[in-house]
Amino acid sequence: AGLDEVLAKKYFRQIVEAILYCHRLHVVHRDLKPENVVFFNKLGIVKLTDFGFSNVFAPGKKLETSCGSLAYSAPEILLGDS
């Protein structure tokens, strides 16, 4: 059955807002994947978890190390492109 569209949009918006909040604080999660999103259905909210690979970044400075889950890596990371 899955989620209805209205609820899916609500949860997706919360995930995007959480990422934006982290980025405003100059924090990158570096391991975003479904397993690191926890749903609290009774409260109607989601939370990002597992910040073990997270890092503070300086705007304009590239993070050099690769980490996270290989299955969710961007193609350019897998191909070694910058």
N, CA, C and O of each residue as an XYZ file, in Angstrom:
328
protein
N       0.829     -1.188      0.000
C       0.000      0.000      0.000
C       0.874      1.252      0.000
O       0.678      2.135     -0.835
N       1.823      1.343      0.909
C       2.710      2.507      0.941
C       2.058      3.734      1.547
O       0.984      3.658      2.142
N       2.720      4.854      1.386
C       2.226      6.125      1.921
C       1.312      6.795      0.915
O       1.517      6.681     -0.294
N       0.292      7.500      1.418
C      -0.491      8.295      0.480
C       0.347      9.518      0.084
O       1.290      9.891      0.782
N      -0.007     10.119     -1.022
C       0.804     11.194     -1.602
C       0.952     12.395     -0.672
O       2.038     12.969     -0.586
N      -0.089     12.779      0.008
C      -0.033     13.939      0.905
C       0.962     13.697      2.034
O       1.767     14.573      2.349
N       0.913     12.520      2.640
C       1.832     12.196      3.728
C       3.268     12.063      3.214
O       4.210     12.499      3.876
N       3.431     11.466      2.046
C       4.768     11.338      1.452
C       5.381     12.714      1.209
O       6.564     12.917      1.480
N       4.597     13.655      0.706
C       5.082     15.027      0.481
C       5.480     15.685      1.799
O       6.496     16.375      1.878
N       4.671     15.464      2.826
C       4.957     16.048      4.139
C       6.291     15.520      4.668
O       7.124     16.296      5.136
N       6.491     14.219      4.593
C       7.740     13.620      5.070
C       8.935     14.069      4.224
O      10.002     14.367      4.762
N       8.757     14.117      2.906
C       9.846     14.545      2.034
C      10.255     15.976      2.354
O      11.444     16.290      2.402
N       9.277     16.839      2.570
C       9.569     18.239      2.919
C      10.372     18.303      4.217
O      11.321     19.080      4.320
N       9.999     17.496      5.201
C      10.726     17.487      6.476
C      12.172     17.030      6.284
O      13.080     17.571      6.915
N      12.388     16.046      5.425
C      13.750     15.571      5.159
C      14.570     16.686      4.520
O      15.706     16.936      4.924
N      13.994     17.356      3.522
C      14.702     18.462      2.862
C      14.985     19.582      3.857
O      16.085     20.135      3.859
N      14.021     19.925      4.696
C      14.225     20.976      5.697
C      15.319     20.592      6.687
O      16.097     21.449      7.105
N      15.391     19.326      7.065
C      16.445     18.873      7.983
C      17.819     19.006      7.337
O      18.776     19.427      7.988
N      17.918     18.650      6.061
C      19.190     18.791      5.340
C      19.574     20.261      5.236
O      20.731     20.614      5.466
N      18.624     21.118      4.897
C      18.899     22.557      4.805
C      19.350     23.119      6.147
O      20.264     23.942      6.201
N      18.719     22.682      7.223
C      19.110     23.119      8.565
C      20.562     22.741      8.845
O      21.343     23.567      9.317
N      20.916     21.507      8.555
C      22.304     21.063      8.753
C      23.264     21.906      7.925
O      24.305     22.338      8.420
N      22.914     22.137      6.672
C      23.799     22.896      5.790
C      23.950     24.342      6.251
O      25.023     24.927      6.097
N      22.898     24.925      6.813
C      23.020     26.289      7.371
C      24.019     26.322      8.518
O      24.656     27.345      8.770
N      24.148     25.196      9.211
C      25.124     25.082     10.302
C      26.473     24.571      9.793
O      27.373     24.282     10.582
N      26.606     24.462      8.469
C      27.837     23.980      7.814
C      28.143     22.529      8.178
O      29.305     22.144      8.313
N      27.098     21.738      8.335
C      27.251     20.308      8.624
C      26.729     19.525      7.423
O      25.625     19.770      6.935
N      27.540     18.582      6.957
C      27.090     17.662      5.908
C      26.953     16.270      6.519
O      27.820     15.828      7.274
N      25.876     15.594      6.195
C      25.574     14.285      6.772
C      26.508     13.208      6.230
O      27.075     12.439      7.007
N      26.673     13.142      4.939
C      27.586     12.257      4.222
C      27.166     10.784      4.192
O      27.933      9.938      3.731
N      25.977     10.470      4.670
C      25.503      9.083      4.585
C      23.976      9.043      4.556
O      23.351      8.244      5.254
N      23.382      9.921      3.733
C      21.926      9.931      3.637
C      21.452      8.706      2.865
O      21.909      8.433      1.755
N      20.543      7.990      3.468
C      19.941      6.806      2.856
C      18.672      6.494      3.642
O      18.506      6.980      4.761
N      17.779      5.697      3.076
C      16.514      5.415      3.764
C      16.688      4.889      5.191
O      15.895      5.213      6.075
N      17.720      4.083      5.409
C      17.928      3.515      6.746
C      18.254      4.581      7.793
O      18.136      4.325      8.991
N      18.659      5.765      7.354
C      19.016      6.833      8.290
C      17.921      7.885      8.426
O      18.172      9.002      8.879
N      16.719      7.522      8.033
C      15.542      8.369      8.231
C      14.566      7.573      9.088
O      14.147      6.479      8.709
N      14.209      8.121     10.238
C      13.294      7.438     11.156
C      11.937      8.133     11.113
O      11.845      9.354     11.243
N      10.889      7.340     10.928
C       9.527      7.855     10.853
C       8.835      7.687     12.201
O       8.824      6.600     12.780
N       8.261      8.780     12.688
C       7.437      8.757     13.896
C       6.000      8.995     13.430
O       5.496     10.118     13.472
N       5.358      7.923     12.989
C       4.052      8.032     12.342
C       2.987      8.669     13.221
O       2.187      9.468     12.735
N       2.961      8.331     14.503
C       1.929      8.893     15.385
C       2.082     10.399     15.533
O       1.092     11.106     15.720
N       3.322     10.902     15.450
C       3.584     12.336     15.556
C       3.588     13.018     14.190
O       3.527     14.244     14.102
N       3.661     12.223     13.131
C       3.695     12.780     11.783
C       5.002     13.470     11.445
O       5.020     14.429     10.673
N       6.106     12.982     12.024
C       7.402     13.605     11.761
C       8.451     12.554     11.400
O       8.296     11.365     11.678
N       9.522     13.037     10.771
C      10.680     12.196     10.484
C      11.911     12.860     11.080
O      11.941     14.074     11.280
N      12.913     12.059     11.359
C      14.188     12.553     11.893
C      15.322     11.901     11.116
O      15.244     10.729     10.746
N      16.381     12.674     10.873
C      17.604     12.117     10.305
C      18.430     11.543     11.436
O      18.507     12.131     12.515
N      19.050     10.394     11.196
C      19.871      9.747     12.216
C      21.245      9.406     11.653
O      21.529      9.644     10.479
N      22.074      8.858     12.493
C      23.402      8.356     12.145
C      24.273      9.421     11.494
O      24.517      9.398     10.288
N      24.730     10.346     12.312
C      25.624     11.402     11.851
C      27.088     11.004     12.040
O      27.957     11.866     12.167
N      27.357      9.691     12.057
C      28.716      9.195     12.282
C      29.725      9.626     11.234
O      30.905      9.781     11.547
N      29.288      9.825      9.992
C      30.182     10.284      8.924
C      30.086     11.789      8.702
O      30.768     12.331      7.832
N      29.251     12.461      9.475
C      29.043     13.893      9.245
C      30.328     14.672      9.471
O      31.258     14.210     10.133
N      30.349     15.868      8.900
C      31.536     16.701      8.992
C      31.115     18.156      8.905
O      30.097     18.483      8.295
N      31.897     19.020      9.512
C      31.696     20.459      9.375
C      32.496     20.895      8.157
O      33.649     20.498      7.989
N      31.882     21.710      7.310
C      32.590     22.153      6.113
C      32.735     23.664      6.101
O      31.928     24.386      6.687
N      33.763     24.123      5.434
C      33.956     25.551      5.194
C      33.442     25.832      3.785
O      33.858     25.170      2.834
N      32.541     26.806      3.638
C      32.024     27.116      2.300
C      33.165     27.355      1.312
O      34.117     28.081      1.598
N      33.044     26.728      0.150
C      34.057     26.875     -0.886
C      35.217     25.900     -0.781
O      36.040     25.818     -1.692
N      35.293     25.156      0.322
C      36.384     24.194      0.503
C      35.827     22.783      0.296
O      34.820     22.404      0.893
N      36.497     22.026     -0.556
C      36.050     20.672     -0.887
C      36.459     19.687      0.208
O      37.590     19.717      0.695
N      35.520     18.811      0.589
C      35.854     17.716      1.496
C      36.559     16.643      0.671
O      36.073     16.263     -0.394
N      37.677     16.163      1.145
C      38.527     15.274      0.351
C      38.242     13.788      0.539
O      38.465     13.000     -0.380
N      37.756     13.394      1.709
C      37.574     11.967      1.969
C      36.221     11.484      1.457
O      35.227     12.209      1.499
N      36.207     10.261      0.981
C      34.978      9.636      0.530
C      34.487      8.716      1.644
O      35.267      7.963      2.226
N      33.205      8.783      1.932
C      32.647      7.921      2.971
C      31.172      7.719      2.690
O      30.644      8.232      1.703
N      30.516      6.982      3.547
C      29.098      6.723      3.379
C      28.864      5.325      2.840
O      29.734      4.459      2.921
N      27.693      5.119      2.295
C      27.287      3.805      1.796
C      27.458      3.749      0.284
O      26.877      4.556     -0.442
N      28.239      2.814     -0.179
C      28.561      2.686     -1.602
C      27.308      2.609     -2.473
O      27.259      3.215     -3.543
N      26.309      1.876     -2.025
C      25.089      1.700     -2.822
C      24.346      3.007     -3.062
O      23.558      3.097     -4.003
N      24.577      4.019     -2.235
C      23.885      5.297     -2.366
C      24.813      6.410     -2.837
O      24.448      7.584     -2.776
N      25.999      6.058     -3.302
C      26.953      7.061     -3.776
C      26.513      7.630     -5.121
O      25.902      6.940     -5.936
N      26.835      8.898     -5.331
C      26.548      9.541     -6.614
C      27.444      8.935     -7.693
O      28.578      8.550     -7.406
N      26.954      8.845     -8.921
C      27.766      8.267    -10.003
C      29.124      8.941    -10.166
O      30.120      8.264    -10.421
N      29.178     10.268    -10.023
C      30.461     10.964    -10.191
C      31.469     10.581     -9.110
O      32.676     10.627     -9.348
N      30.992     10.211     -7.945
C      31.886      9.739     -6.881
C      32.427      8.359     -7.255
O      33.622      8.094     -7.123
N      31.545      7.495     -7.718
C      31.960      6.141     -8.099
C      32.942      6.147     -9.270
O      33.821      5.290     -9.361
N      32.780      7.131    -10.170
C      33.655      7.222    -11.340
C      34.929      8.016    -11.069
O      35.820      8.078    -11.915
N      35.011      8.626     -9.880
C      36.202      9.399     -9.530
C      36.244     10.775    -10.152
O      37.300     11.407    -10.179
N      35.102     11.262    -10.660
C      35.051     12.615    -11.219
C      34.967     13.632    -10.090
O      34.509     13.313     -8.993
N      35.413     14.863    -10.363
C      35.284     15.906     -9.331
C      33.992     16.653     -9.482
O      33.711     17.565     -8.704
